[in-house]
């Protein structure tokens, strides 16, 4: 017998689901406007806000600071950078909206106590044009602290829940009405009723098979705890989704995925192949094929990946980050001053190690375990498996309204429908990885977008100040479905001598491995060198359909495993929408992220457009939609 | 076994209503074995080696043994986190030792003021200005394209 689950009902005005960068930004902004309008704000996170989400370990850089105040950059500069990096496919209104506010958020971070590096003149130290160096071990702790303090200022009207895993949206016709989930600590089923819901549950990892499949399975570049909850939640609400083909593949130090930004940007290091050739130089001609984007500076992230991949495919690996060469060059500047040289080296060493210790401690462990002295020998870099992270260099997420005041005549009818960052579902807002077509927001831009979305959501609530109706019979059905894996396990566990091997159910880990194998082999993962075609994708879809049927047989021994079951159902939906969208876009636009061998070229005349889709909650049907691209800057 | 617990040091956080490592792990991995009152990592292959359990443990009972499927044995990376800085000790397989100390915050714990003491420039919900703007932008107004 499965134990009873108590229902916990929480009624609120704004519900923020997730507790990461965008959710914390949302809490801070929402609290201010909610206080003015006497509204309630509730936040719910599957983990502890102090250390949840992609910034749980810390970061060593703030990757979006537009520095408008210095006059060195304009808004248009940032928009151009993002549009080019995404091979033309981006919502300039969304990018511009974040970019015009992001500096304000970074200044708040500094006030909260985040140590941002400064030079002798008191100016921020840039890693690259848009990146600031920080001592970011406690970045997330600080951001969570401000969010909690903001909610506390609301008294009874501010509340947060930790260790509650959100599964499904609640709907009232075409308007969102809340969310349901369960505690991973006690037998409690949560029913949140809200006038607006802001989705901030991050991106997805472990949809594709990672390179390490033993103990190192969890050492993906992207943190194993974000499982596509945002995508699942928004699809299930019936929201239109965008850019679901635009996965992200980072090239990082091999195996531990330590950051390379400081080495490339700060230390000016090169990457070379087995013959000592730099693919960025030897393969320059290849960039012509991907014009006009191949010709811009900086070269788009996917094309940089692509040039390195061509070397790997020709058997010219390993690819090395030439740390020894970079340090040697820096040393040359000091050849007449050994004392200054020693000081500079000490500084560089601390900077290089801090880069790892602040955000990828595994890399420090790997270097220590392999006795790496970067001034003596180079270190291998490699492309990781694909991830879904619309806030970084990917673009997947929900299709959301832009702000009214930034639209022009051409964009307004396509990109604006009332409230900034509202999806196509009434009252359902998205930010960070949850909102699409607005890449390169990173930690600071995600926080900022959370703020923008929260203010708009409060505005929506003031304009639509009625509590949507929640059909409690439907909620009870959802409860049964969500808890079913516990029941399946209890009923069947005694039928074999090993609870892991049982014909009546599938446990979430094996389910995840099955998903990863399908995606890896058919949808262009690591082992197929990120290449796929229609026949492979169709076959993959067939196998995904069996998996979908078997998802009803997922079994869970305890609450932790129940969470794993639903995480993997969410990953499966992320996989399906990805495969469908890659199939829909009949071209190769982002080589280096994926390559369609049956459409090996970029096709600007047909596909300089958004590939969107919706899933109909009534019929279960998918509808693929091509949406026009309209720029603000041209 | 990415993070592991030294049984001699772990006291099961007996003074608290929940254990510190279980409270903090973003992936819900650390659990208490109630029979022996000691914590362990219940799913080491899902560990990100984020070190949050290591940093928070009041008795320094949690350590890291790198992923055995690709990391040679013998190295260690050990943090000591205080209220304003963190000290790292990196021990190499060949015995080399390195120490680094970095600041982690410049304000007292708990003191983060949501508005950063920036004034609000508008009371209008429909205005594109966020609540600390324009002051927090350090610009007179929002930038235009
Ligand atoms: C390895 C790595 C390195 C990066 N480096 C940098 C950098 O140097 N500089 C930079 O600026 N940016 C960097 N980024 C990007 C930055 O971390 C992200 O852009 C940002 O965290 C996105 O914010 P978010 O709110 O969308 O998601 P997250 O911050 O990941 O938050 C997601 C939240 O949702 C919660 N959640 C998930 N599922 C559920 C569920 N079902 N129910 C309830 N809650 C749930 C999580 O617990 C978490 O609180 C990096 C990202 C990664 C992965
Ligand atoms: S935090 Fe430390 S002392 Fe407390 S239960 Fe975990 S390992 Fe044991
Ligand atoms: S290192 Fe991080 S992911 Fe691993 S058990 Fe500790 S807190 Fe959890």
PDB file of C-alpha atoms in Angstrom, chain B residues 4 14 27 40 42 47 51 57 64 68 78-79 84 96-97 106 116 135 138:
ATOM      1  CA  UNK B   4      31.587  10.817   0.182  1.00  0.00           C
ATOM      2  CA  UNK B  14      22.046  15.831  15.312  1.00  0.00           C
ATOM      3  CA  UNK B  27      20.146  17.368  -6.835  1.00  0.00           C
ATOM      4  CA  UNK B  40      25.754   9.359   2.303  1.00  0.00           C
ATOM      5  CA  UNK B  42      22.506   8.114  -2.645  1.00  0.00           C
ATOM      6  CA  UNK B  47      26.635  14.291  -8.633  1.00  0.00           C
ATOM      7  CA  UNK B  51      30.900  21.003  -3.506  1.00  0.00           C
ATOM      8  CA  UNK B  57      29.033  20.480   6.454  1.00  0.00           C
ATOM      9  CA  UNK B  64      35.314  14.473  -2.890  1.00  0.00           C
ATOM     10  CA  UNK B  68      36.550   7.122 -11.081  1.00  0.00           C
ATOM     11  CA  UNK B  78      39.469  21.158  -0.303  1.00  0.00           C
ATOM     12  CA  UNK B  79      37.609  24.371   0.480  1.00  0.00           C
ATOM     13  CA  UNK B  84      33.682  36.714   3.450  1.00  0.00           C
ATOM     14  CA  UNK B  96      52.396  19.393  -5.266  1.00  0.00           C
ATOM     15  CA  UNK B  97      50.316  21.668  -3.052  1.00  0.00           C
ATOM     16  CA  UNK B 106      31.685  42.346   0.377  1.00  0.00           C
ATOM     17  CA  UNK B 116      20.257  48.253  -3.493  1.00  0.00           C
ATOM     18  CA  UNK B 135      19.026  55.421 -11.066  1.00  0.00           C
ATOM     19  CA  UNK B 138      23.565  55.094 -14.023  1.00  0.00           C
TER      20      UNK B 138
END
